[in-house]
């Protein structure tokens, strides 16, 4: 397992990539920038960036209003 080294944090992950993502919650690092032209939003993980891009910059409407 890969353990968090921040004092007071006892999180551990089986995958190193998950630990790296978790460490960003301590450091505030946000290396993933929205790829949509003119949008400068940044994210700590790629999946949050993908959700943002799909929900904000896509014309798709996955839910139907009732």
Tab-separated table of C-alpha atoms in Angstrom:
chain	number	residue	atom	x	y	z
A	1	UNK	CA	0.000	0.000	0.000
A	2	UNK	CA	0.945	3.634	-0.526
A	3	UNK	CA	0.517	5.778	2.592
A	4	UNK	CA	-0.007	9.514	2.859
A	5	UNK	CA	2.986	11.216	4.470
A	6	UNK	CA	1.175	14.347	5.685
A	7	UNK	CA	1.113	14.691	9.465
A	8	UNK	CA	-2.199	13.634	10.951
A	9	UNK	CA	-3.387	11.902	7.785
A	10	UNK	CA	-3.652	8.130	7.835
A	11	UNK	CA	-5.013	7.532	4.337
A	12	UNK	CA	-3.533	4.670	2.337
A	13	UNK	CA	-4.142	3.525	-1.223
A	14	UNK	CA	-3.395	0.361	-3.136
A	15	UNK	CA	-2.641	2.356	-6.297
A	16	UNK	CA	0.094	4.989	-6.399
A	17	UNK	CA	-1.960	7.161	-8.761
A	18	UNK	CA	-4.737	7.383	-6.159
A	19	UNK	CA	-2.225	8.513	-3.533
A	20	UNK	CA	-0.895	11.179	-5.906
A	21	UNK	CA	-4.433	12.482	-6.421
A	22	UNK	CA	-5.037	12.475	-2.659
A	23	UNK	CA	-1.804	14.362	-1.965
A	24	UNK	CA	-3.135	17.224	-4.085
A	25	UNK	CA	-5.867	17.718	-1.465
A	26	UNK	CA	-3.069	18.701	0.937
A	27	UNK	CA	-0.939	20.713	-1.492
A	28	UNK	CA	-3.713	22.453	-3.427
A	29	UNK	CA	-2.021	21.531	-6.709
A	30	UNK	CA	-4.376	21.626	-9.710
A	31	UNK	CA	-2.447	20.447	-12.770
A	32	UNK	CA	-5.445	19.755	-15.030
A	33	UNK	CA	-6.666	22.804	-16.978
A	34	UNK	CA	-9.925	22.842	-18.926
A	35	UNK	CA	-9.153	22.290	-22.600
A	36	UNK	CA	-12.042	24.456	-23.836
A	37	UNK	CA	-10.763	27.660	-25.501
A	38	UNK	CA	-11.158	30.643	-23.209
A	39	UNK	CA	-11.854	28.613	-20.065
A	40	UNK	CA	-9.169	28.777	-17.388
A	41	UNK	CA	-10.724	26.473	-14.774
A	42	UNK	CA	-8.252	24.084	-13.153
A	43	UNK	CA	-8.752	20.768	-11.380
A	44	UNK	CA	-6.811	18.436	-9.114
A	45	UNK	CA	-7.734	15.352	-11.136
A	46	UNK	CA	-8.534	14.492	-14.720
A	47	UNK	CA	-11.974	13.049	-13.987
A	48	UNK	CA	-13.211	16.320	-12.468
A	49	UNK	CA	-11.908	18.166	-15.526
A	50	UNK	CA	-13.726	15.736	-17.822
A	51	UNK	CA	-16.990	16.160	-15.877
A	52	UNK	CA	-16.649	19.947	-16.099
A	53	UNK	CA	-15.957	19.877	-19.833
A	54	UNK	CA	-18.873	17.538	-20.537
A	55	UNK	CA	-21.367	19.389	-18.355
A	56	UNK	CA	-20.304	22.962	-19.077
A	57	UNK	CA	-19.022	23.031	-22.636
A	58	UNK	CA	-21.054	20.256	-24.255
A	59	UNK	CA	-24.373	20.781	-25.988
A	60	UNK	CA	-25.528	17.419	-24.662
A	61	UNK	CA	-28.409	17.528	-22.209
A	62	UNK	CA	-28.357	14.154	-20.420
A	63	UNK	CA	-31.483	14.935	-18.372
A	64	UNK	CA	-34.973	15.684	-19.645
A	65	UNK	CA	-36.952	18.437	-17.921
A	66	UNK	CA	-40.381	17.380	-16.681
